[in-house]
PDB file of C-alpha atoms and ligand atoms in Angstrom:
ATOM      1  CA  UNK A   1       8.833 -10.829  12.717  1.00 57.00           C
ATOM      2  CA  UNK A   2       5.390  -9.703  13.748  1.00 71.00           C
ATOM      3  CA  UNK A   3       5.070  -7.600  16.923  1.00 82.00           C
ATOM      4  CA  UNK A   4       1.466  -8.614  17.351  1.00 92.00           C
ATOM      5  CA  UNK A   5       0.149 -11.219  19.755  1.00 94.00           C
ATOM      6  CA  UNK A   6      -2.224 -12.553  17.096  1.00 96.00           C
ATOM      7  CA  UNK A   7      -0.989 -15.699  15.390  1.00 96.00           C
ATOM      8  CA  UNK A   8      -2.237 -17.665  12.426  1.00 97.00           C
ATOM      9  CA  UNK A   9      -2.113 -21.328  11.544  1.00 98.00           C
ATOM     10  CA  UNK A  10      -2.059 -22.608   7.969  1.00 98.00           C
ATOM     11  CA  UNK A  11      -5.260 -23.983   6.484  1.00 98.00           C
ATOM     12  CA  UNK A  12      -4.155 -26.941   4.372  1.00 97.00           C
ATOM     13  CA  UNK A  13      -7.433 -28.764   3.867  1.00 97.00           C
ATOM     14  CA  UNK A  14     -11.000 -27.595   3.332  1.00 97.00           C
ATOM     15  CA  UNK A  15     -12.714 -26.654   6.607  1.00 97.00           C
ATOM     16  CA  UNK A  16     -14.327 -29.704   8.226  1.00 94.00           C
ATOM     17  CA  UNK A  17     -17.634 -27.925   8.706  1.00 91.00           C
ATOM     18  CA  UNK A  18     -19.898 -30.181   6.703  1.00 87.00           C
ATOM     19  CA  UNK A  19     -19.322 -30.557   2.981  1.00 91.00           C
ATOM     20  CA  UNK A  20     -22.392 -31.509   0.965  1.00 92.00           C
ATOM     21  CA  UNK A  21     -22.144 -32.808  -2.587  1.00 95.00           C
ATOM     22  CA  UNK A  22     -23.689 -30.331  -5.018  1.00 96.00           C
ATOM     23  CA  UNK A  23     -24.352 -27.762  -2.265  1.00 97.00           C
ATOM     24  CA  UNK A  24     -25.380 -24.258  -3.238  1.00 98.00           C
ATOM     25  CA  UNK A  25     -25.340 -21.238  -0.944  1.00 98.00           C
ATOM     26  CA  UNK A  26     -27.477 -18.169  -0.235  1.00 98.00           C
ATOM     27  CA  UNK A  27     -25.756 -14.768  -0.244  1.00 98.00           C
ATOM     28  CA  UNK A  28     -27.175 -11.710   1.522  1.00 98.00           C
ATOM     29  CA  UNK A  29     -25.224  -8.483   0.958  1.00 98.00           C
ATOM     30  CA  UNK A  30     -25.400  -6.310   4.109  1.00 98.00           C
ATOM     31  CA  UNK A  31     -24.655  -2.605   4.280  1.00 98.00           C
ATOM     32  CA  UNK A  32     -22.326  -2.495   7.286  1.00 98.00           C
ATOM     33  CA  UNK A  33     -21.570   1.227   7.173  1.00 98.00           C
ATOM     34  CA  UNK A  34     -20.638   4.065   4.863  1.00 98.00           C
ATOM     35  CA  UNK A  35     -17.737   6.436   4.455  1.00 96.00           C
ATOM     36  CA  UNK A  36     -17.056   9.657   2.607  1.00 95.00           C
ATOM     37  CA  UNK A  37     -14.357   9.754  -0.036  1.00 93.00           C
ATOM     38  CA  UNK A  38     -12.990  12.359  -2.448  1.00 91.00           C
ATOM     39  CA  UNK A  39     -14.214  12.107  -6.078  1.00 88.00           C
ATOM     40  CA  UNK A  40     -11.107  10.258  -7.295  1.00 90.00           C
ATOM     41  CA  UNK A  41     -10.589   7.980  -4.309  1.00 90.00           C
ATOM     42  CA  UNK A  42     -11.760   4.917  -6.252  1.00 94.00           C
ATOM     43  CA  UNK A  43     -10.693   5.749  -9.790  1.00 93.00           C
ATOM     44  CA  UNK A  44      -7.857   7.957 -10.971  1.00 93.00           C
ATOM     45  CA  UNK A  45      -7.394   9.699 -14.288  1.00 93.00           C
ATOM     46  CA  UNK A  46      -3.608   9.604 -13.717  1.00 94.00           C
ATOM     47  CA  UNK A  47      -1.147   6.722 -13.789  1.00 93.00           C
ATOM     48  CA  UNK A  48      -1.740   4.684 -10.593  1.00 93.00           C
ATOM     49  CA  UNK A  49       0.950   4.948  -7.953  1.00 92.00           C
ATOM     50  CA  UNK A  50       2.215   8.347  -9.073  1.00 93.00           C
ATOM     51  CA  UNK A  51       2.230  11.470  -6.925  1.00 92.00           C
ATOM     52  CA  UNK A  52      -0.459  13.042  -9.119  1.00 91.00           C
ATOM     53  CA  UNK A  53      -2.719  10.029  -8.628  1.00 91.00           C
ATOM     54  CA  UNK A  54      -2.123  10.234  -4.873  1.00 89.00           C
ATOM     55  CA  UNK A  55      -2.917  13.955  -4.661  1.00 88.00           C
ATOM     56  CA  UNK A  56      -6.040  13.406  -6.737  1.00 90.00           C
ATOM     57  CA  UNK A  57      -6.982  10.418  -4.530  1.00 90.00           C
ATOM     58  CA  UNK A  58      -6.739  12.440  -1.311  1.00 87.00           C
ATOM     59  CA  UNK A  59      -8.896  15.158  -2.820  1.00 86.00           C
ATOM     60  CA  UNK A  60      -6.751  17.951  -1.420  1.00 79.00           C
ATOM     61  CA  UNK A  61      -8.301  20.357  -3.899  1.00 75.00           C
ATOM     62  CA  UNK A  62     -11.844  18.958  -3.799  1.00 79.00           C
ATOM     63  CA  UNK A  63     -14.648  20.468  -1.824  1.00 83.00           C
ATOM     64  CA  UNK A  64     -16.199  18.205   0.814  1.00 83.00           C
ATOM     65  CA  UNK A  65     -19.567  18.693  -0.867  1.00 85.00           C
ATOM     66  CA  UNK A  66     -18.106  16.804  -3.855  1.00 87.00           C
ATOM     67  CA  UNK A  67     -17.166  13.773  -1.734  1.00 91.00           C
ATOM     68  CA  UNK A  68     -19.010  10.507  -2.453  1.00 94.00           C
ATOM     69  CA  UNK A  69     -20.722   8.306   0.102  1.00 97.00           C
ATOM     70  CA  UNK A  70     -19.324   4.812  -0.334  1.00 97.00           C
ATOM     71  CA  UNK A  71     -20.999   1.615   0.865  1.00 98.00           C
ATOM     72  CA  UNK A  72     -18.984  -0.616   3.196  1.00 98.00           C
ATOM     73  CA  UNK A  73     -20.485  -4.070   2.714  1.00 98.00           C
ATOM     74  CA  UNK A  74     -20.296  -7.399   4.490  1.00 98.00           C
ATOM     75  CA  UNK A  75     -21.855 -10.563   3.078  1.00 98.00           C
ATOM     76  CA  UNK A  76     -23.816 -13.177   4.964  1.00 98.00           C
ATOM     77  CA  UNK A  77     -23.444 -16.518   3.224  1.00 98.00           C
ATOM     78  CA  UNK A  78     -25.474 -19.548   4.273  1.00 98.00           C
ATOM     79  CA  UNK A  79     -24.304 -23.059   3.441  1.00 98.00           C
ATOM     80  CA  UNK A  80     -26.843 -25.888   3.817  1.00 97.00           C
ATOM     81  CA  UNK A  81     -24.730 -27.911   6.261  1.00 96.00           C
ATOM     82  CA  UNK A  82     -21.882 -25.615   7.404  1.00 96.00           C
ATOM     83  CA  UNK A  83     -24.434 -22.925   8.295  1.00 97.00           C
ATOM     84  CA  UNK A  84     -24.070 -19.127   8.132  1.00 98.00           C
ATOM     85  CA  UNK A  85     -20.774 -17.282   7.832  1.00 98.00           C
ATOM     86  CA  UNK A  86     -19.570 -13.805   6.919  1.00 98.00           C
ATOM     87  CA  UNK A  87     -17.348 -12.508   4.161  1.00 99.00           C
ATOM     88  CA  UNK A  88     -15.705  -9.351   5.600  1.00 98.00           C
ATOM     89  CA  UNK A  89     -16.990  -7.591   8.705  1.00 98.00           C
ATOM     90  CA  UNK A  90     -17.594  -3.974   7.605  1.00 98.00           C
ATOM     91  CA  UNK A  91     -17.566  -1.560  10.569  1.00 98.00           C
ATOM     92  CA  UNK A  92     -17.633  -2.429  14.251  1.00 98.00           C
ATOM     93  CA  UNK A  93     -20.977  -1.487  15.867  1.00 97.00           C
ATOM     94  CA  UNK A  94     -19.244   1.184  18.011  1.00 97.00           C
ATOM     95  CA  UNK A  95     -18.643   3.218  14.842  1.00 97.00           C
ATOM     96  CA  UNK A  96     -22.296   4.325  14.950  1.00 96.00           C
ATOM     97  CA  UNK A  97     -21.739   6.141  18.281  1.00 95.00           C
ATOM     98  CA  UNK A  98     -18.013   6.932  18.330  1.00 96.00           C
ATOM     99  CA  UNK A  99     -16.077   6.225  15.104  1.00 96.00           C
ATOM    100  CA  UNK A 100     -12.695   7.257  16.527  1.00 96.00           C
ATOM    101  CA  UNK A 101     -12.747   4.504  19.178  1.00 96.00           C
ATOM    102  CA  UNK A 102     -12.370   1.771  16.557  1.00 96.00           C
ATOM    103  CA  UNK A 103     -11.032   3.653  13.522  1.00 96.00           C
ATOM    104  CA  UNK A 104      -8.866   6.338  15.116  1.00 95.00           C
ATOM    105  CA  UNK A 105      -9.236  10.094  14.978  1.00 94.00           C
ATOM    106  CA  UNK A 106      -7.549  10.604  11.603  1.00 91.00           C
ATOM    107  CA  UNK A 107      -9.857   8.202   9.803  1.00 90.00           C
ATOM    108  CA  UNK A 108     -12.896   9.427  11.742  1.00 92.00           C
ATOM    109  CA  UNK A 109     -12.321  13.021  10.655  1.00 90.00           C
ATOM    110  CA  UNK A 110     -11.140  12.327   7.086  1.00 88.00           C
ATOM    111  CA  UNK A 111     -13.581   9.619   6.005  1.00 91.00           C
ATOM    112  CA  UNK A 112     -16.594  10.313   8.259  1.00 94.00           C
ATOM    113  CA  UNK A 113     -17.405   6.631   8.781  1.00 97.00           C
ATOM    114  CA  UNK A 114     -21.015   6.096   9.807  1.00 97.00           C
ATOM    115  CA  UNK A 115     -23.518   3.325  10.478  1.00 98.00           C
ATOM    116  CA  UNK A 116     -27.224   3.975  10.358  1.00 94.00           C
ATOM    117  CA  UNK A 117     -28.554   3.517  13.927  1.00 92.00           C
ATOM    118  CA  UNK A 118     -29.351  -0.116  14.602  1.00 95.00           C
ATOM    119  CA  UNK A 119     -27.972  -1.251  11.221  1.00 97.00           C
ATOM    120  CA  UNK A 120     -24.563  -2.502  12.349  1.00 98.00           C
ATOM    121  CA  UNK A 121     -23.786  -6.002  11.061  1.00 98.00           C
ATOM    122  CA  UNK A 122     -24.305  -7.818  14.425  1.00 98.00           C
ATOM    123  CA  UNK A 123     -27.799  -6.235  14.658  1.00 98.00           C
ATOM    124  CA  UNK A 124     -28.600  -7.371  11.126  1.00 98.00           C
ATOM    125  CA  UNK A 125     -27.434 -10.874  12.047  1.00 98.00           C
ATOM    126  CA  UNK A 126     -29.561 -10.833  15.221  1.00 98.00           C
ATOM    127  CA  UNK A 127     -32.650 -10.050  13.102  1.00 98.00           C
ATOM    128  CA  UNK A 128     -31.934 -13.345  11.350  1.00 98.00           C
ATOM    129  CA  UNK A 129     -31.510 -15.256  14.591  1.00 98.00           C
ATOM    130  CA  UNK A 130     -27.710 -15.302  14.418  1.00 98.00           C
ATOM    131  CA  UNK A 131     -25.601 -14.320  17.450  1.00 98.00           C
ATOM    132  CA  UNK A 132     -22.375 -12.623  16.296  1.00 98.00           C
ATOM    133  CA  UNK A 133     -20.669 -13.882  19.476  1.00 98.00           C
ATOM    134  CA  UNK A 134     -21.271 -17.451  18.339  1.00 98.00           C
ATOM    135  CA  UNK A 135     -20.752 -17.191  14.576  1.00 98.00           C
ATOM    136  CA  UNK A 136     -18.267 -19.874  13.543  1.00 98.00           C
ATOM    137  CA  UNK A 137     -16.608 -18.495  10.414  1.00 98.00           C
ATOM    138  CA  UNK A 138     -15.513 -15.210   8.841  1.00 98.00           C
ATOM    139  CA  UNK A 139     -13.690 -15.057   5.507  1.00 98.00           C
ATOM    140  CA  UNK A 140     -11.667 -11.900   4.829  1.00 98.00           C
ATOM    141  CA  UNK A 141     -11.156 -10.731   1.247  1.00 98.00           C
ATOM    142  CA  UNK A 142      -8.249  -8.719   2.654  1.00 98.00           C
ATOM    143  CA  UNK A 143      -7.337  -6.918   5.854  1.00 98.00           C
ATOM    144  CA  UNK A 144      -7.819  -3.211   5.128  1.00 97.00           C
ATOM    145  CA  UNK A 145      -9.561  -1.364   7.965  1.00 97.00           C
ATOM    146  CA  UNK A 146     -13.009  -1.206   6.377  1.00 97.00           C
ATOM    147  CA  UNK A 147     -13.059  -5.015   6.121  1.00 98.00           C
ATOM    148  CA  UNK A 148     -11.581  -5.855   9.561  1.00 98.00           C
ATOM    149  CA  UNK A 149     -13.153  -3.177  11.770  1.00 98.00           C
ATOM    150  CA  UNK A 150     -15.714  -5.584  13.257  1.00 98.00           C
ATOM    151  CA  UNK A 151     -13.464  -8.610  13.888  1.00 98.00           C
ATOM    152  CA  UNK A 152     -13.748  -8.304  17.707  1.00 98.00           C
ATOM    153  CA  UNK A 153     -17.483  -8.990  17.426  1.00 98.00           C
ATOM    154  CA  UNK A 154     -16.840 -12.609  16.351  1.00 98.00           C
ATOM    155  CA  UNK A 155     -14.727 -14.154  19.139  1.00 98.00           C
ATOM    156  CA  UNK A 156     -15.867 -17.706  18.368  1.00 98.00           C
ATOM    157  CA  UNK A 157     -15.095 -17.547  14.666  1.00 98.00           C
ATOM    158  CA  UNK A 158     -12.380 -19.100  12.585  1.00 98.00           C
ATOM    159  CA  UNK A 159     -11.041 -16.333  10.339  1.00 98.00           C
ATOM    160  CA  UNK A 160      -9.786 -17.353   6.903  1.00 98.00           C
ATOM    161  CA  UNK A 161      -7.461 -15.071   4.928  1.00 98.00           C
ATOM    162  CA  UNK A 162      -4.701 -15.581   2.376  1.00 98.00           C
ATOM    163  CA  UNK A 163      -1.180 -16.160   3.706  1.00 98.00           C
ATOM    164  CA  UNK A 164       0.424 -13.180   1.879  1.00 98.00           C
ATOM    165  CA  UNK A 165      -2.334 -10.870   3.140  1.00 98.00           C
ATOM    166  CA  UNK A 166      -1.789 -11.993   6.730  1.00 98.00           C
ATOM    167  CA  UNK A 167       1.983 -11.553   6.373  1.00 97.00           C
ATOM    168  CA  UNK A 168       1.632  -8.044   5.023  1.00 96.00           C
ATOM    169  CA  UNK A 169      -1.018  -6.932   7.509  1.00 96.00           C
ATOM    170  CA  UNK A 170       0.888  -8.218  10.543  1.00 96.00           C
ATOM    171  CA  UNK A 171       4.473  -7.286   9.595  1.00 92.00           C
ATOM    172  CA  UNK A 172       4.164  -3.815   8.122  1.00 80.00           C
ATOM    173  CA  UNK A 173       6.140  -1.208  10.058  1.00 79.00           C
ATOM    174  CA  UNK A 174       3.682   1.523   9.021  1.00 81.00           C
ATOM    175  CA  UNK A 175       0.439  -0.413   8.682  1.00 84.00           C
ATOM    176  CA  UNK A 176      -1.837   2.640   8.829  1.00 81.00           C
ATOM    177  CA  UNK A 177      -0.230   4.211   5.752  1.00 80.00           C
ATOM    178  CA  UNK A 178      -1.271   1.134   3.807  1.00 87.00           C
ATOM    179  CA  UNK A 179      -4.809   0.779   5.100  1.00 92.00           C
ATOM    180  CA  UNK A 180      -4.158  -1.690   7.937  1.00 96.00           C
ATOM    181  CA  UNK A 181      -5.225  -1.186  11.564  1.00 96.00           C
ATOM    182  CA  UNK A 182      -3.711  -3.989  13.664  1.00 96.00           C
ATOM    183  CA  UNK A 183      -5.902  -3.016  16.642  1.00 96.00           C
ATOM    184  CA  UNK A 184      -8.767  -4.597  14.663  1.00 97.00           C
ATOM    185  CA  UNK A 185      -7.178  -8.037  14.493  1.00 97.00           C
ATOM    186  CA  UNK A 186      -4.590  -8.256  17.259  1.00 97.00           C
ATOM    187  CA  UNK A 187      -6.584 -10.816  19.202  1.00 97.00           C
ATOM    188  CA  UNK A 188      -5.858 -14.406  20.150  1.00 96.00           C
ATOM    189  CA  UNK A 189      -8.486 -15.553  17.685  1.00 98.00           C
ATOM    190  CA  UNK A 190      -8.438 -18.579  15.411  1.00 98.00           C
ATOM    191  CA  UNK A 191      -6.792 -17.189  12.280  1.00 98.00           C
ATOM    192  CA  UNK A 192      -6.149 -19.576   9.374  1.00 98.00           C
ATOM    193  CA  UNK A 193      -4.106 -18.663   6.329  1.00 98.00           C
ATOM    194  CA  UNK A 194      -4.443 -20.093   2.846  1.00 98.00           C
ATOM    195  CA  UNK A 195      -1.241 -20.556   0.881  1.00 98.00           C
ATOM    196  CA  UNK A 196      -2.142 -20.479  -2.815  1.00 98.00           C
ATOM    197  CA  UNK A 197       0.987 -22.461  -3.714  1.00 97.00           C
ATOM    198  CA  UNK A 198      -0.035 -25.514  -1.694  1.00 97.00           C
ATOM    199  CA  UNK A 199      -1.378 -28.807  -3.046  1.00 94.00           C
ATOM    200  CA  UNK A 200      -5.150 -28.787  -3.427  1.00 93.00           C
ATOM    201  CA  UNK A 201      -5.211 -25.274  -4.867  1.00 98.00           C
ATOM    202  CA  UNK A 202      -6.653 -25.487  -8.360  1.00 98.00           C
ATOM    203  CA  UNK A 203      -7.906 -23.330 -11.175  1.00 98.00           C
ATOM    204  CA  UNK A 204     -11.592 -22.588 -11.592  1.00 98.00           C
ATOM    205  CA  UNK A 205     -12.901 -21.052 -14.810  1.00 98.00           C
ATOM    206  CA  UNK A 206     -10.744 -17.950 -15.451  1.00 97.00           C
ATOM    207  CA  UNK A 207      -9.187 -17.955 -11.974  1.00 98.00           C
ATOM    208  CA  UNK A 208      -5.741 -19.586 -11.823  1.00 98.00           C
ATOM    209  CA  UNK A 209      -5.602 -20.261  -8.096  1.00 98.00           C
ATOM    210  CA  UNK A 210      -8.646 -21.117  -6.017  1.00 98.00           C
ATOM    211  CA  UNK A 211      -9.144 -22.869  -2.685  1.00 98.00           C
ATOM    212  CA  UNK A 212     -12.270 -24.920  -2.115  1.00 98.00           C
ATOM    213  CA  UNK A 213     -13.384 -23.725   1.345  1.00 98.00           C
ATOM    214  CA  UNK A 214     -15.632 -26.635   2.342  1.00 98.00           C
ATOM    215  CA  UNK A 215     -14.456 -29.236  -0.160  1.00 97.00           C
ATOM    216  CA  UNK A 216     -17.752 -29.385  -2.047  1.00 97.00           C
ATOM    217  CA  UNK A 217     -17.193 -26.590  -4.559  1.00 97.00           C
ATOM    218  CA  UNK A 218     -19.899 -24.357  -3.076  1.00 98.00           C
ATOM    219  CA  UNK A 219     -17.522 -21.606  -1.927  1.00 98.00           C
ATOM    220  CA  UNK A 220     -14.115 -20.934  -3.426  1.00 98.00           C
ATOM    221  CA  UNK A 221     -11.509 -18.397  -2.433  1.00 98.00           C
ATOM    222  CA  UNK A 222      -9.975 -17.041  -5.634  1.00 98.00           C
ATOM    223  CA  UNK A 223      -6.548 -15.441  -5.333  1.00 98.00           C
ATOM    224  CA  UNK A 224      -6.941 -11.948  -6.843  1.00 98.00           C
ATOM    225  CA  UNK A 225      -3.909 -10.028  -5.520  1.00 98.00           C
ATOM    226  CA  UNK A 226      -2.947  -6.507  -6.492  1.00 98.00           C
ATOM    227  CA  UNK A 227      -5.328  -4.259  -4.575  1.00 98.00           C
ATOM    228  CA  UNK A 228      -3.462  -5.583  -1.552  1.00 97.00           C
ATOM    229  CA  UNK A 229      -0.687  -8.161  -1.231  1.00 97.00           C
ATOM    230  CA  UNK A 230      -2.960 -11.163  -0.860  1.00 98.00           C
ATOM    231  CA  UNK A 231      -6.447 -10.048  -1.844  1.00 98.00           C
ATOM    232  CA  UNK A 232      -9.009 -12.803  -2.503  1.00 98.00           C
ATOM    233  CA  UNK A 233     -12.393 -12.799  -4.135  1.00 98.00           C
ATOM    234  CA  UNK A 234     -15.029 -15.319  -3.055  1.00 99.00           C
ATOM    235  CA  UNK A 235     -16.920 -17.385  -5.622  1.00 98.00           C
ATOM    236  CA  UNK A 236     -20.259 -18.640  -4.336  1.00 98.00           C
ATOM    237  CA  UNK A 237     -22.309 -21.257  -6.168  1.00 98.00           C
ATOM    238  CA  UNK A 238     -25.971 -20.245  -6.348  1.00 98.00           C
ATOM    239  CA  UNK A 239     -28.664 -22.618  -7.583  1.00 98.00           C
ATOM    240  CA  UNK A 240     -28.323 -21.641 -11.259  1.00 97.00           C
ATOM    241  CA  UNK A 241     -25.242 -19.397 -11.530  1.00 98.00           C
ATOM    242  CA  UNK A 242     -22.170 -18.204  -9.667  1.00 98.00           C
ATOM    243  CA  UNK A 243     -21.876 -15.058  -7.575  1.00 98.00           C
ATOM    244  CA  UNK A 244     -18.454 -13.479  -7.176  1.00 98.00           C
ATOM    245  CA  UNK A 245     -17.796 -11.283  -4.160  1.00 98.00           C
ATOM    246  CA  UNK A 246     -15.005  -9.435  -5.952  1.00 98.00           C
ATOM    247  CA  UNK A 247     -14.020  -7.418  -2.876  1.00 98.00           C
ATOM    248  CA  UNK A 248     -11.745  -4.494  -3.658  1.00 98.00           C
ATOM    249  CA  UNK A 249     -10.185  -6.237  -6.674  1.00 98.00           C
ATOM    250  CA  UNK A 250     -12.696  -3.929  -8.340  1.00 98.00           C
ATOM    251  CA  UNK A 251     -13.917  -0.946  -6.332  1.00 98.00           C
ATOM    252  CA  UNK A 252     -16.597  -0.243  -8.923  1.00 98.00           C
ATOM    253  CA  UNK A 253     -18.516  -2.001 -11.650  1.00 97.00           C
ATOM    254  CA  UNK A 254     -17.041   0.537 -14.055  1.00 98.00           C
ATOM    255  CA  UNK A 255     -13.594  -0.948 -13.394  1.00 98.00           C
ATOM    256  CA  UNK A 256     -14.881  -4.378 -14.395  1.00 98.00           C
ATOM    257  CA  UNK A 257     -15.989  -2.756 -17.642  1.00 98.00           C
ATOM    258  CA  UNK A 258     -12.589  -1.207 -18.291  1.00 97.00           C
ATOM    259  CA  UNK A 259     -13.014   2.132 -16.474  1.00 97.00           C
ATOM    260  CA  UNK A 260     -10.255   4.106 -14.747  1.00 96.00           C
ATOM    261  CA  UNK A 261      -7.976   2.158 -12.375  1.00 95.00           C
ATOM    262  CA  UNK A 262      -7.594   2.716  -8.619  1.00 96.00           C
ATOM    263  CA  UNK A 263      -5.082   5.412  -7.592  1.00 94.00           C
ATOM    264  CA  UNK A 264      -2.830   3.332  -5.387  1.00 93.00           C
ATOM    265  CA  UNK A 265      -3.010  -0.453  -5.670  1.00 96.00           C
ATOM    266  CA  UNK A 266      -0.402  -2.445  -3.751  1.00 96.00           C
ATOM    267  CA  UNK A 267       0.835  -3.946  -7.034  1.00 97.00           C
ATOM    268  CA  UNK A 268      -0.496  -2.485 -10.278  1.00 97.00           C
ATOM    269  CA  UNK A 269       0.659  -5.405 -12.441  1.00 98.00           C
ATOM    270  CA  UNK A 270      -1.105  -7.955 -10.243  1.00 98.00           C
ATOM    271  CA  UNK A 271      -4.145  -5.692  -9.973  1.00 98.00           C
ATOM    272  CA  UNK A 272      -4.451  -5.725 -13.769  1.00 98.00           C
ATOM    273  CA  UNK A 273      -3.979  -9.506 -13.939  1.00 98.00           C
ATOM    274  CA  UNK A 274      -6.656 -10.076 -11.323  1.00 98.00           C
ATOM    275  CA  UNK A 275      -8.944  -7.638 -13.142  1.00 98.00           C
ATOM    276  CA  UNK A 276      -8.484  -9.660 -16.327  1.00 98.00           C
ATOM    277  CA  UNK A 277      -9.458 -12.854 -14.488  1.00 98.00           C
ATOM    278  CA  UNK A 278     -12.672 -11.171 -13.335  1.00 98.00           C
ATOM    279  CA  UNK A 279     -13.367  -9.691 -16.772  1.00 98.00           C
ATOM    280  CA  UNK A 280     -12.866 -13.015 -18.461  1.00 98.00           C
ATOM    281  CA  UNK A 281     -15.179 -14.682 -15.956  1.00 98.00           C
ATOM    282  CA  UNK A 282     -17.850 -12.047 -16.604  1.00 98.00           C
ATOM    283  CA  UNK A 283     -17.483 -12.488 -20.376  1.00 98.00           C
ATOM    284  CA  UNK A 284     -17.683 -16.288 -20.175  1.00 98.00           C
ATOM    285  CA  UNK A 285     -20.601 -16.336 -17.714  1.00 98.00           C
ATOM    286  CA  UNK A 286     -22.740 -13.297 -18.493  1.00 98.00           C
ATOM    287  CA  UNK A 287     -25.429 -14.549 -16.113  1.00 98.00           C
ATOM    288  CA  UNK A 288     -22.996 -14.568 -13.148  1.00 98.00           C
ATOM    289  CA  UNK A 289     -23.378 -11.937 -10.429  1.00 98.00           C
ATOM    290  CA  UNK A 290     -20.212  -9.929  -9.779  1.00 98.00           C
ATOM    291  CA  UNK A 291     -20.222  -7.599  -6.783  1.00 98.00           C
ATOM    292  CA  UNK A 292     -17.646  -4.768  -6.600  1.00 98.00           C
ATOM    293  CA  UNK A 293     -16.159  -3.522  -3.309  1.00 98.00           C
ATOM    294  CA  UNK A 294     -17.431   0.031  -2.772  1.00 98.00           C
ATOM    295  CA  UNK A 295     -19.519   1.201  -5.711  1.00 98.00           C
ATOM    296  CA  UNK A 296     -22.010   3.908  -4.682  1.00 97.00           C
ATOM    297  CA  UNK A 297     -23.915   3.723  -7.984  1.00 97.00           C
ATOM    298  CA  UNK A 298     -24.040  -0.067  -8.198  1.00 98.00           C
ATOM    299  CA  UNK A 299     -24.952  -0.711  -4.545  1.00 98.00           C
ATOM    300  CA  UNK A 300     -28.638   0.322  -4.879  1.00 98.00           C
ATOM    301  CA  UNK A 301     -29.041  -2.289  -7.654  1.00 98.00           C
ATOM    302  CA  UNK A 302     -27.676  -5.109  -5.497  1.00 98.00           C
ATOM    303  CA  UNK A 303     -30.364  -7.561  -4.452  1.00 98.00           C
ATOM    304  CA  UNK A 304     -31.119  -8.284  -0.780  1.00 98.00           C
ATOM    305  CA  UNK A 305     -30.724 -11.999  -1.283  1.00 98.00           C
ATOM    306  CA  UNK A 306     -29.236 -14.259  -3.940  1.00 98.00           C
ATOM    307  CA  UNK A 307     -29.972 -17.965  -3.957  1.00 98.00           C
TER     308      UNK A 307
HETATM  309 ZN1   ZN B 401     -12.411  -1.712   1.078  1.00 79.57          ZN
END
């Protein structure tokens, strides 16, 4: 039983926000902060889940000068009738001035989270005429701290997340050890959970279980568990191809291409299955855009706007 005051209701039908037959969306990747990570934080040369992988992940024997600066993205998606919404929140704006207030002292000192002054996600939304306080929808690929940090900035939003992710993030007795910070989401907000066993969930291309968010096929949540208990990727229909916000199902583009696995996925077997779904999609639709979760080399090649 969850000790949190936050509660979620199931989302059984597409959101009634304005489906439009044949709708396509615009996707704007936003850099919502950065953090420092040891060289093998994203990809291990050991067997994932082992002690050696964990030691290598934490970089106990790596010099800080060897740490990588990782992008922490959020995605602004604009639907022609449902309007703008976010996929993930990246860091809360307060992280630019005082990272420990939102992320805690351990994370602040270990990962050096930063936001370039004035480049927090709400400021980037404001530049586009969008008030974060009034935004109506946020989709979460999963609930690890670097994706939920900014939740409090969207009090009017409906938050959509998979049911197993919500269960894990709100019931864990040691959430911090597994990347969850309940202080980010323990609000009486409108949380909706998607059960990928319910009627209406269908396959799409290589993905076995997808949920049509608006009911018009423009945005689909694809169940890609493994990185975390209920991780989802988000498939967005652009005018002439699909764009997949892969989230942390792949940290890097190299992983999509068969590179070294992550050091500590929640479930290695499911991580590999979800990876295969993404790989098969990429092979079938070579023109599709696939965006990894935290790839420092790939991020500079990501376009400002996809339509
Ligand atoms: Zn992440």
